[in-house]
PDB file of C-alpha atoms and ligand atoms in Angstrom:
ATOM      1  CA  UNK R   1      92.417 103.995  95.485  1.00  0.00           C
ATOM      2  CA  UNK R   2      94.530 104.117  98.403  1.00  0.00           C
ATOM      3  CA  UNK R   3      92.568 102.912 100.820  1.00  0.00           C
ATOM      4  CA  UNK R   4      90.115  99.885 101.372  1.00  0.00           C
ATOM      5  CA  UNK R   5      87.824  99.053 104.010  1.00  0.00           C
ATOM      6  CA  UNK R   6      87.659  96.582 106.271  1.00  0.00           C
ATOM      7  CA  UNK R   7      85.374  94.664 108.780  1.00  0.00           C
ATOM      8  CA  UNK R   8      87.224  92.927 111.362  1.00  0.00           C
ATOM      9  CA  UNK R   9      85.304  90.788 113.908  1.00  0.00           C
ATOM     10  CA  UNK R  10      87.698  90.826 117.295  1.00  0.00           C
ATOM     11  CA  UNK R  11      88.222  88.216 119.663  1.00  0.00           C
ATOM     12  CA  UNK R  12      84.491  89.483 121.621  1.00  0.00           C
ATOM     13  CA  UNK R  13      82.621  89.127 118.800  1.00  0.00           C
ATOM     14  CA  UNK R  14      82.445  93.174 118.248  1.00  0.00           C
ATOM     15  CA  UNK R  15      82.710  94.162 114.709  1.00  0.00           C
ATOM     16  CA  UNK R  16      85.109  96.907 113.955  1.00  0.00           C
ATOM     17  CA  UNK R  17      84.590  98.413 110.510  1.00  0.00           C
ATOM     18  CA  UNK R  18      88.633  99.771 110.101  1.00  0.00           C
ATOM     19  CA  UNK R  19      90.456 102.131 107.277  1.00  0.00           C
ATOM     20  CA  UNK R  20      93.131 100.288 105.537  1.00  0.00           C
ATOM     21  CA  UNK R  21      95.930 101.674 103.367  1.00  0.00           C
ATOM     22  CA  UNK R  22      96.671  99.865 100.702  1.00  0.00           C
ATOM     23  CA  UNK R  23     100.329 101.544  99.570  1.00  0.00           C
ATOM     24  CA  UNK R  24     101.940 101.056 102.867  1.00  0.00           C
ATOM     25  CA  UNK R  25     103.274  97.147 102.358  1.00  0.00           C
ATOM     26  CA  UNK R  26     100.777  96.119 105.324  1.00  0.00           C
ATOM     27  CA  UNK R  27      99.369  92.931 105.976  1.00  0.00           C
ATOM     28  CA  UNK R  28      95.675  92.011 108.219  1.00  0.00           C
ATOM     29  CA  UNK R  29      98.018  90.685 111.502  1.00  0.00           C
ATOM     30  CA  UNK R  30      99.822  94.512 110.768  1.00  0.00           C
ATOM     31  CA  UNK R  31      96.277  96.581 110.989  1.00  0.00           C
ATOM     32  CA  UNK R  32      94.383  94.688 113.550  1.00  0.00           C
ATOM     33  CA  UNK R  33      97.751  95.814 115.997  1.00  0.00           C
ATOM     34  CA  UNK R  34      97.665  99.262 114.754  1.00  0.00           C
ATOM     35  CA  UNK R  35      94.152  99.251 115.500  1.00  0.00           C
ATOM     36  CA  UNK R  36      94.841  97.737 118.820  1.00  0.00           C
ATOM     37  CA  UNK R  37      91.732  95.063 118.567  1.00  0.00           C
ATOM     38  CA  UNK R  38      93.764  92.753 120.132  1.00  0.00           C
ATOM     39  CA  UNK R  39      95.380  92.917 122.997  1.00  0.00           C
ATOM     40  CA  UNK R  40      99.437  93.432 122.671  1.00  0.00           C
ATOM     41  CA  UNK R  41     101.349  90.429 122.981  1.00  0.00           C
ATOM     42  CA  UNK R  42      98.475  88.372 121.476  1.00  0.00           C
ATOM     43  CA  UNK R  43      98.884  88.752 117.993  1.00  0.00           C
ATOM     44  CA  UNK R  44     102.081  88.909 116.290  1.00  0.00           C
ATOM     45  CA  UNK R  45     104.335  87.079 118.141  1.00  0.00           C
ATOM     46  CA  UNK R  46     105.901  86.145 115.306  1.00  0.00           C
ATOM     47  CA  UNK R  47     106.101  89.634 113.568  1.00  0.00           C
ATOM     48  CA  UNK R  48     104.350  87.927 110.797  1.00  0.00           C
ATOM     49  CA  UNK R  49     107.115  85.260 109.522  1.00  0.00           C
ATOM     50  CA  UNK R  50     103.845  82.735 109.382  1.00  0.00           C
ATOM     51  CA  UNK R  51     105.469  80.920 112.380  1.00  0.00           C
ATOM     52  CA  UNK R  52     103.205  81.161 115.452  1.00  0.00           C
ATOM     53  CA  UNK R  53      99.486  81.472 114.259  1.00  0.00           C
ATOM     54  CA  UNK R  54      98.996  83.940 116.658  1.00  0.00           C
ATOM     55  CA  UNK R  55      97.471  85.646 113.674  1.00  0.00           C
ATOM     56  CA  UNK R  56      95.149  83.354 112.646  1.00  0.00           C
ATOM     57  CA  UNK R  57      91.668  84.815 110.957  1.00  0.00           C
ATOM     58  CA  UNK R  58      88.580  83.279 109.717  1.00  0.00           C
ATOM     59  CA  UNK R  59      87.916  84.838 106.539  1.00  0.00           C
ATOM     60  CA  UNK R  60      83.891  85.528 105.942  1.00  0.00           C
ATOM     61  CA  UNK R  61      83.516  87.497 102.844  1.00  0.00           C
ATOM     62  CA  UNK R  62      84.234  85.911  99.238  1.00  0.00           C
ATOM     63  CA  UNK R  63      87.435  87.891  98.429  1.00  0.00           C
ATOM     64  CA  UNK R  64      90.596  86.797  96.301  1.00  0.00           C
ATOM     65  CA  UNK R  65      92.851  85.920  98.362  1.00  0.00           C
ATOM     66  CA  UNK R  66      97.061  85.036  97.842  1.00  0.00           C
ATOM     67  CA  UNK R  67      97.012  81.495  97.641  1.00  0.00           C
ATOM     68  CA  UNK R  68      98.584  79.446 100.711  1.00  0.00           C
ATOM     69  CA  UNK R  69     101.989  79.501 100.558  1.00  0.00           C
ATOM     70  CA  UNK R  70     104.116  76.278 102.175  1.00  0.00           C
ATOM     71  CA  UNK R  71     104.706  78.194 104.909  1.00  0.00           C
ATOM     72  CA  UNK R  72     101.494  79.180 105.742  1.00  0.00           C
ATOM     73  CA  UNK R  73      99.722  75.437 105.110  1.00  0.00           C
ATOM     74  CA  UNK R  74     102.948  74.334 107.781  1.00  0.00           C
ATOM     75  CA  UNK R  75     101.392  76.728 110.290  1.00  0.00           C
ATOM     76  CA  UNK R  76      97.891  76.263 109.799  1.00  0.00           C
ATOM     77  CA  UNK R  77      97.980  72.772 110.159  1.00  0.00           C
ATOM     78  CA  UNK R  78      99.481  73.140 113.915  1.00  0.00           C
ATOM     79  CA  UNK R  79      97.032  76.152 114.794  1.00  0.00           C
ATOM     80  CA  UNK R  80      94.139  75.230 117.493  1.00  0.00           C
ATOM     81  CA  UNK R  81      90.602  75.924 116.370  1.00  0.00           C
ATOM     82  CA  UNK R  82      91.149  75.829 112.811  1.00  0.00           C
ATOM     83  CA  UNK R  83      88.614  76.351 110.138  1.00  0.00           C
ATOM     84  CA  UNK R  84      88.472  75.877 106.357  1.00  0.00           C
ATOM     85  CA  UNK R  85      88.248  79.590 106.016  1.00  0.00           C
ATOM     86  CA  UNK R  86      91.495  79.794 108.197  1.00  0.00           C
ATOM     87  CA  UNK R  87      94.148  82.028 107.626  1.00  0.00           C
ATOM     88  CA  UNK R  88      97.104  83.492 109.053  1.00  0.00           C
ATOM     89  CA  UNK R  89      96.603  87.728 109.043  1.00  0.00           C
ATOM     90  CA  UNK R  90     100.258  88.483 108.202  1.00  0.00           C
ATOM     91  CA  UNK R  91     100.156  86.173 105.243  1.00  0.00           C
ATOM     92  CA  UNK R  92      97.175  88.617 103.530  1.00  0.00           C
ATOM     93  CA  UNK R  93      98.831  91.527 101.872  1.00  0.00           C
ATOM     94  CA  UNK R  94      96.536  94.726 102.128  1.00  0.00           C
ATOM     95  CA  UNK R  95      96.113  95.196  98.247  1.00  0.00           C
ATOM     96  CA  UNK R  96      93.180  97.404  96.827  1.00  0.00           C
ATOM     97  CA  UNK R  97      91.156  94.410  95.656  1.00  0.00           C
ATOM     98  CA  UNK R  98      90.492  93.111  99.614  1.00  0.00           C
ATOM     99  CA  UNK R  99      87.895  96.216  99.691  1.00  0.00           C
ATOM    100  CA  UNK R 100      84.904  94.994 101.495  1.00  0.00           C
ATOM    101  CA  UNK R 101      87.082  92.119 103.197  1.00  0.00           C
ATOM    102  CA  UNK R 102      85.045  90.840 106.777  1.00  0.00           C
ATOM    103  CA  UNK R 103      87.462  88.472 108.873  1.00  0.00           C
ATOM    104  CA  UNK R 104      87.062  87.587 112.420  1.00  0.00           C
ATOM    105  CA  UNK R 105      89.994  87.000 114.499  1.00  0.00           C
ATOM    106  CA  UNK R 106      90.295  83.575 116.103  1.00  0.00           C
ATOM    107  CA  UNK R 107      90.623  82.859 119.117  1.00  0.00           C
ATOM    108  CA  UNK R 108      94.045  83.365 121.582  1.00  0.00           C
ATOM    109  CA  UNK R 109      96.111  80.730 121.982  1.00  0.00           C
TER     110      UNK R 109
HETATM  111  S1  FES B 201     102.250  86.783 113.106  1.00  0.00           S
HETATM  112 FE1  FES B 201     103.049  84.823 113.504  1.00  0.00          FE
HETATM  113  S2  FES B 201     102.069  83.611 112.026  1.00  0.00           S
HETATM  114 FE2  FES B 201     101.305  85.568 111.617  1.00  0.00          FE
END
């Protein structure tokens, strides 16, 4: 399988139910921009080195996630509105066993 799907809640509370290849090298932060369900210059700002949270997702769905890497924990634990589901988007690799994945975005910073 070479693509997944994906429900992504945006920043309006509108769920998007998006396509998501899985042998491009792409991460969540990477398909909610190519998707444009956030507005430019709102997500990203980083270009997904894990150092602005602009990213930042709640995950909802029961998936198996990468663990947290340093990085990301570093991040996290500056981000506003943080959650225990919290994530950063660029840190979650689009891999074929994320099918079914629902995360909403939080909110702009
Ligand atoms: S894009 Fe900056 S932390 Fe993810």
């Amino acid at each position: 399988m070479t693509d997944i799907n994906i429900t992504i809640i945006d920043r309006e509370g509108k769920e998007h139910a998006v396509v998501a290849p899985t042998d491009m090298n792409m991460n969540l932060m990477e398909i909610v921009r190519s998707y444009e369900l956030a507005p430019e210059g709102t997500i990203g700002i980083c270009g997904g080195m894990a150092m602005c949270a602009s990213c930042q997702c709640y995950v909802k769905s029961d998936h198996p996630l990468s663990e947290i890497s340093a990085d990301e924990d570093a991040m996290l634990a500056e981000a506003f509105n943080l959650q225990d589901n919290s994530r950063l988007g660029c840190q979650i690799h689009i891999h074929s066993n994320l099918d079914g994945l629902v995360v909403e975005l939080a909110p702009k910073v």
